[in-house]
Coordinates of C-alpha atoms in Angstrom, one line a residue:
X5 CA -36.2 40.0 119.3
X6 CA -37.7 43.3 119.8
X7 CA -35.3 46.1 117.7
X8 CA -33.7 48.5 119.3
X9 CA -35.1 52.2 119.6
X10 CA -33.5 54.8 116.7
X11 CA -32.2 58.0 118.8
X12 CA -30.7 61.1 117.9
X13 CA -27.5 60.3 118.9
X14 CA -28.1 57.4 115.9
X15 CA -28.6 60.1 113.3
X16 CA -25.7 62.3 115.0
X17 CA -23.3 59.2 115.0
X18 CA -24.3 58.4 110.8
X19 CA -24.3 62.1 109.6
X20 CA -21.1 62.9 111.6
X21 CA -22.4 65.8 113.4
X22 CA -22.8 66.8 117.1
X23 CA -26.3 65.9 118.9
X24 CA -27.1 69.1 119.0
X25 CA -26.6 69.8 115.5
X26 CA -29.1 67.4 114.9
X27 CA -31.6 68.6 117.0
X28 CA -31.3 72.3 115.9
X29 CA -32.4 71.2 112.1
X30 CA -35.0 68.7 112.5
X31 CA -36.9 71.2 115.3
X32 CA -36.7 73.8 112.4
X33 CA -33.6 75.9 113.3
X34 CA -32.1 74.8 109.8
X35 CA -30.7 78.2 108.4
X36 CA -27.7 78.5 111.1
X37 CA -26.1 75.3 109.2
X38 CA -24.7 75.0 105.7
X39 CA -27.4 73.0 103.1
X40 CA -24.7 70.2 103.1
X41 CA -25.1 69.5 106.7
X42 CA -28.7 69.8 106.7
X43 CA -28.8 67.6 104.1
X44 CA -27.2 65.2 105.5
X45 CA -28.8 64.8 109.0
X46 CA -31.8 64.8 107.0
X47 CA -30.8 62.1 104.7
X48 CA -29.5 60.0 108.1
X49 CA -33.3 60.9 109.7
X50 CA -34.6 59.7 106.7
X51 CA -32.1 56.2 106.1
X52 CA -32.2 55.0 109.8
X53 CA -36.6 55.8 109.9
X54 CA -35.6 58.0 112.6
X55 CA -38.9 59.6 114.3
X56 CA -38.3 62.1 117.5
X57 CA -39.4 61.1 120.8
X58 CA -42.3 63.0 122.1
X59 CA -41.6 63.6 125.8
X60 CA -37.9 63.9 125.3
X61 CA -38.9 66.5 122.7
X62 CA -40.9 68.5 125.4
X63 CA -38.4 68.5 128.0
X64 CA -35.9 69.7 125.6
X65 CA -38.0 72.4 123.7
X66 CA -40.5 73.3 126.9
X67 CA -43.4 72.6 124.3
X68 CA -45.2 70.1 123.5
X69 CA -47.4 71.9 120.4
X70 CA -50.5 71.1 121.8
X71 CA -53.6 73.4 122.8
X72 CA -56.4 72.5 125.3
X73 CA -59.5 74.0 123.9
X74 CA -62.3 73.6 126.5
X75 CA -65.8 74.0 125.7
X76 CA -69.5 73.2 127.3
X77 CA -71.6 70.8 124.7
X78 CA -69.6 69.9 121.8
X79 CA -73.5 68.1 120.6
X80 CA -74.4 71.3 119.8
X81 CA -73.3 72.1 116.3
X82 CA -71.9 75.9 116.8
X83 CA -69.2 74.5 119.1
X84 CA -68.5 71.9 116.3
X85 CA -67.9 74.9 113.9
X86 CA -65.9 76.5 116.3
X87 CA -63.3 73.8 116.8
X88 CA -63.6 73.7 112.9
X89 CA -62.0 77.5 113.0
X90 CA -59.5 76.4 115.6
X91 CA -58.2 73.4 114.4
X92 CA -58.0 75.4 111.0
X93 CA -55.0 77.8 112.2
X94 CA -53.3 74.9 114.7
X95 CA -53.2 72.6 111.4
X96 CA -51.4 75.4 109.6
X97 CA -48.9 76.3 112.7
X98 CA -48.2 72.4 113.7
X99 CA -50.0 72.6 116.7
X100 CA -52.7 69.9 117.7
X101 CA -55.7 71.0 119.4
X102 CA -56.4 68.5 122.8
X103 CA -60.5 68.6 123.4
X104 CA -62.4 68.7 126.5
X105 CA -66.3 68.5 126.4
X106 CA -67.8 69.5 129.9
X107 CA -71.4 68.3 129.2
X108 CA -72.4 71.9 131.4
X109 CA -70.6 70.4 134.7
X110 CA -68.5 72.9 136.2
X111 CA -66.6 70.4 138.3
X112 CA -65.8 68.5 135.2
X113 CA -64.7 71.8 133.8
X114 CA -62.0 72.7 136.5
X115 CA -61.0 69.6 136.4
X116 CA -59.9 69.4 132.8
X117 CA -58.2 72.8 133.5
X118 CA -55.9 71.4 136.1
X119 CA -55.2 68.3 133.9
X120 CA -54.6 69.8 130.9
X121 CA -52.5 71.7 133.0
X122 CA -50.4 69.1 134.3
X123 CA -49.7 67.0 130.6
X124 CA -47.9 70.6 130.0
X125 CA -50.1 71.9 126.9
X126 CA -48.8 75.5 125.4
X127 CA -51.8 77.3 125.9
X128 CA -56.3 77.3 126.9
X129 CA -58.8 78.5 124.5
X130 CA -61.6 78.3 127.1
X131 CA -65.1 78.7 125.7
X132 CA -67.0 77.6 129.0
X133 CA -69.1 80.0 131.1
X134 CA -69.2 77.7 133.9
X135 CA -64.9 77.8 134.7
X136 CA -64.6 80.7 137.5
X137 CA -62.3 83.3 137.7
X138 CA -60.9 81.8 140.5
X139 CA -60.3 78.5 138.9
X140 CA -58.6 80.4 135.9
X141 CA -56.4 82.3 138.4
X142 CA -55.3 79.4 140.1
X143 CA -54.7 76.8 137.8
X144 CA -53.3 79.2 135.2
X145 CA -52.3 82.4 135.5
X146 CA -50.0 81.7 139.0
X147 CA -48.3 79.0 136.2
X148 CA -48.2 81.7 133.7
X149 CA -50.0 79.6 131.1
X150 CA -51.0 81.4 128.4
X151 CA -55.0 80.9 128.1
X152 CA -57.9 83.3 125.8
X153 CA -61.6 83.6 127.0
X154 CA -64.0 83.5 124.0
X155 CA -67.5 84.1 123.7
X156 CA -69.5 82.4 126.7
X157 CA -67.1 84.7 129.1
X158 CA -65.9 87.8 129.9
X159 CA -62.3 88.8 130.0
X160 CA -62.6 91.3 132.7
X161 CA -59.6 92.8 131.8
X162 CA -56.8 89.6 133.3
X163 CA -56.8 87.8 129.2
X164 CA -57.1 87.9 126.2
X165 CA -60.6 87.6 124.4
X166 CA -62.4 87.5 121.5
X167 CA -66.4 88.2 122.2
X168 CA -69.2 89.2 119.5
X169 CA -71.9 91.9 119.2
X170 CA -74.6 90.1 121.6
X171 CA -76.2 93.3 122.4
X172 CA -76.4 94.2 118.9
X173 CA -77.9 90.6 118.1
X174 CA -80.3 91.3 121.2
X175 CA -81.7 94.0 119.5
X176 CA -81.4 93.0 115.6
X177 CA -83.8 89.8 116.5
X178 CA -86.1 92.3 118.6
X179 CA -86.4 95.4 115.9
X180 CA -87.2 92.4 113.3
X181 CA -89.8 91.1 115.4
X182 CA -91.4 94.6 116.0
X183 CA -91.0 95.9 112.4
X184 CA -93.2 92.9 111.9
X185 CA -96.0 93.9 114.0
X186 CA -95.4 91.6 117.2
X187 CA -95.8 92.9 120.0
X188 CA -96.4 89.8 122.5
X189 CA -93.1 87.9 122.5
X190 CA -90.8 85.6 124.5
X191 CA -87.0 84.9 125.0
X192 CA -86.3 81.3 125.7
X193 CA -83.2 81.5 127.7
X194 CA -81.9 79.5 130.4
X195 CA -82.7 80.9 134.0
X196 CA -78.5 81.1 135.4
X197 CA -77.3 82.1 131.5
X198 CA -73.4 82.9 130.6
X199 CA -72.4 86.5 130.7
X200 CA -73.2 86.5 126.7
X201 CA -76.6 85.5 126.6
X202 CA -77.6 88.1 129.6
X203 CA -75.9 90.2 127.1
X204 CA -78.2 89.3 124.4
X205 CA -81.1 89.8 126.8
X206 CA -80.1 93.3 127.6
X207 CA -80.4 94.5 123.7
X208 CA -83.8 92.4 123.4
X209 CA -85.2 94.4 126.2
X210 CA -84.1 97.9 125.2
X211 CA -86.4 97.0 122.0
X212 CA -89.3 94.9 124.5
X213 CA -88.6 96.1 128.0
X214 CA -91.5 94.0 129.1
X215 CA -90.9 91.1 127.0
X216 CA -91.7 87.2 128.7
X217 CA -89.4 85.4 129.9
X218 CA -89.4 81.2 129.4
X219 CA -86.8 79.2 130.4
X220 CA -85.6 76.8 128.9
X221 CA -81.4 75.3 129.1
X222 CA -79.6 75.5 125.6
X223 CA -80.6 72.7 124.0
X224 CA -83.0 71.2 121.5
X225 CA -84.9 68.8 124.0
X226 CA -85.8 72.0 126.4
X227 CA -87.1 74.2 123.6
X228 CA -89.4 71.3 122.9
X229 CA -90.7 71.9 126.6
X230 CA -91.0 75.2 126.7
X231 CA -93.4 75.2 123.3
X232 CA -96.0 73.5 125.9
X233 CA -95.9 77.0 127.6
X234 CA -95.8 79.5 124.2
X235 CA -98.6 77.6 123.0
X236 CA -101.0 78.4 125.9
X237 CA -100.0 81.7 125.5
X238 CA -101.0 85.0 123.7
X239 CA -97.4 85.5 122.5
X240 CA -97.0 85.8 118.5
X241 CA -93.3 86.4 118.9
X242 CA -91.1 84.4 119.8
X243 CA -86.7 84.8 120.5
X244 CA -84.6 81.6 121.1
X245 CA -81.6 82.6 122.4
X246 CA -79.9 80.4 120.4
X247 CA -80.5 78.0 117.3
X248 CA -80.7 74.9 119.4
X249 CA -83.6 75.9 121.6
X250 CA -85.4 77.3 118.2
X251 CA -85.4 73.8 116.4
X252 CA -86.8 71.9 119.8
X253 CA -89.3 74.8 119.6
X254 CA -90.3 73.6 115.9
X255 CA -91.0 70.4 117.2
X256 CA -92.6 71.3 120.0
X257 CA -95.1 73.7 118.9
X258 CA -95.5 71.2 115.9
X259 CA -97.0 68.5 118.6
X260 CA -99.4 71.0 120.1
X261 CA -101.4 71.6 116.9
X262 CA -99.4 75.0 115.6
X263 CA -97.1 76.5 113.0
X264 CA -94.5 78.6 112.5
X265 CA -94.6 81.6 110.9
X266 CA -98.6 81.1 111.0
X267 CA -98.8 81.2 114.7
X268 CA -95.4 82.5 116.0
X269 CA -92.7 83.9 114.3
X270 CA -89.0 82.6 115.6
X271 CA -85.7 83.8 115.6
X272 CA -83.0 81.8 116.5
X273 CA -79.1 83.0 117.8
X274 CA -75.7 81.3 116.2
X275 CA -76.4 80.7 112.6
X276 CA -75.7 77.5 112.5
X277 CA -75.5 74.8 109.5
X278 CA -78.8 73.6 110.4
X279 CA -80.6 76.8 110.2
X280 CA -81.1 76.4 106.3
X281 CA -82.4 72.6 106.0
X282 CA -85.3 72.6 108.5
X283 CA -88.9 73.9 107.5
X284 CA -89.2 76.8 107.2
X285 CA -85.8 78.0 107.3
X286 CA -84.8 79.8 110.2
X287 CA -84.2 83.6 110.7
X288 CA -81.7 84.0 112.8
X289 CA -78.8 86.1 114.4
X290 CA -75.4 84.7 112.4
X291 CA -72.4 84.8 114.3
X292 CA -69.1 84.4 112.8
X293 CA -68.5 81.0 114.3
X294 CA -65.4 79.7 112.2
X295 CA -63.9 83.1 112.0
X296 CA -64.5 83.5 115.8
X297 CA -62.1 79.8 116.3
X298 CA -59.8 81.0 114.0
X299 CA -59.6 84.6 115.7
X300 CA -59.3 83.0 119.0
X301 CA -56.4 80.7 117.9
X302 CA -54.3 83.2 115.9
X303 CA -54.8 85.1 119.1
X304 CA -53.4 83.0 121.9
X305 CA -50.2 81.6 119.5
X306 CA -49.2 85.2 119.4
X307 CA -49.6 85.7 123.2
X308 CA -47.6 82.6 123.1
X309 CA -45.0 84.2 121.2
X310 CA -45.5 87.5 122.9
X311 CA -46.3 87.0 126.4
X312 CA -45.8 90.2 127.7
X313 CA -47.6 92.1 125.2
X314 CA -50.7 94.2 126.5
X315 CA -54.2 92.2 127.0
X316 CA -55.8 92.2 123.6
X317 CA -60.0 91.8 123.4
X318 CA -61.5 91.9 120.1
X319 CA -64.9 91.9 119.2
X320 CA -66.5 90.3 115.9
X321 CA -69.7 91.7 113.9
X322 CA -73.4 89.7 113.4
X323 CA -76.0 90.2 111.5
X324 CA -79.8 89.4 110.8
X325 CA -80.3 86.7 108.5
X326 CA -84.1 86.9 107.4
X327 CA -85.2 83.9 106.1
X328 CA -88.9 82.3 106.7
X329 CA -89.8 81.5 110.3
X330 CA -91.1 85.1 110.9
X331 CA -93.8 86.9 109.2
X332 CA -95.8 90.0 109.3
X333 CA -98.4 89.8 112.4
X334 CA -102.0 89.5 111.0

């Protein structure tokens, strides 16, 4: 015989208050009783195993505690330290963080928005280029959802944001490269790239206004490619506009007979774990990536809290780390 359900109206009935008493304290309303009483619903939660329903929670409270955090590739490791930063300050606040990896589809993309949408999470961290404006306005702000863009996109003034200095990492991986002595070089970027990485472009170029251009998507297995085309090249310089692309060029330019910093220097974009354990170690442009998922989450639970406060956009600080990929031209 299967046993019966616990409820609330069980742990009402054996501490010998009202319903609603009970469900004040245990959904942390606890000071506007006496300690007696809280004591002893919590001693009747505790005797009778008593564990709240879900879905009755979330009709009662209007929240469920859950945030939908899209993102593009969670294979590449910065969006694995992101989360990391997230989940960090959703741990502490009670809230649990529901995933969607788009694998780069933007159909995909919008259509995690709308479901997420629909199993009633309390907020979007989006981290995802490839979700338009016009999906964001329609699946979220006409529901007032609360929602922050971070990094890959642009806030154009309708969210919250939190962004880093990609102009200033543009040019921090180009005045490295020139203060070096190159003065052929590439950027290995992809050929329709996110608002950030044009971005990043921009500062390269006011440092190498005439610098190549290889494309090449964001990941390890295109940088690989494109070191066929650096290595029929004169370049000596070489910018990946992120890590990933830099250790598929290591591989790559490995296979056709050349070496790094011997032949081409590299500089990679993100920082990530990675960047110290292959050979050489990569120079690179470090980006706060567990600061920024924290930063985005403290963010949206105050807009949460506050949702009629102004638009808030912040923007974080990176910096050259110099390690051995590059070296002076010869």
């Amino acid at each position: 015989m299967t046993k019966k359900k616990v409820t609330i109206k069980d742990v009402a009935k054996q501490s010998g208050v009202s319903i609603a008493t009970v469900s004040q304290i245990l959904n942390n309303n606890q000071d506007k009783f006496s300690p007696k009483t809280v004591e002893k619903v919590l001693e009747a939660k505790a005797s009778l195993n008593y564990e709240p329903d879900y879905f009755a929670r979330r009709m009662i409270m209007k929240k469920s505690k859950t945030i939908g955090v899209l993102v593009p590739d969670i294979t590449n490791p910065f969006f694995g330290t992101l989360l990391s930063g997230i989940e960090n300050v959703l741990y502490r606040e009670k809230f649990i963080p529901m995933l969607c990896n788009a694998d780069l589809d933007e159909i995909k993309e919008n259509q995690h928005l709308e479901e997420l949408s629909r199993r009633g999470v309390d907020g979007f961290i989006i981290a995802s280029s490839a979700i338009s404006n016009q999906a964001i306005n329609e699946t979220l702000r006409k529901k007032n959802l609360p929602f922050i863009v971070l990094d890959q996109k642009k806030a154009e003034g309708f969210s919250d944001a939190i962004l880093t200095e990609d102009y200033r990492g543009g040019q921090l991986a180009a005045e490295h490269l020139f203060a070096l002595g190159h003065r052929k070089v590439a950027v290995v970027m992809p050929e329709n790239a996110s608002a950030n990485i044009c971005t990043r472009l921009a500062g390269f170029q006011s440092i190498y206004p005439e610098a190549q251009i290889i494309h090449s998507e964001l990941s390890k297995a295109a940088g690989r490619k494109a070191a066929l085309e650096i290595s029929q090249s004169e370049l000596t310089g070489v910018f990946a506009i992120n890590d990933e692309i830099a250790f598929g060029l290591y591989l790559g330019l490995k296979e056709t007979g050349k070496k790094i910093p011997e032949d081409y220097s590299v500089v990679g974009y993100d920082n990530v774990e990675m960047s110290e354990f292959v050979t050489p170690q990569l120079t690179t442009i470090a980006q706060p990536i567990f600061e920024l998922g924290q930063q985005s989450a403290e963010l949206l639970l105050d807009r949460i809290k506050h949702p009629e406060k102004e638009w808030e956009e912040k923007t974080l600080p990176v910096e050259l780390i110099q390690r051995f990929s590059t070296a002076p031209l010869k």
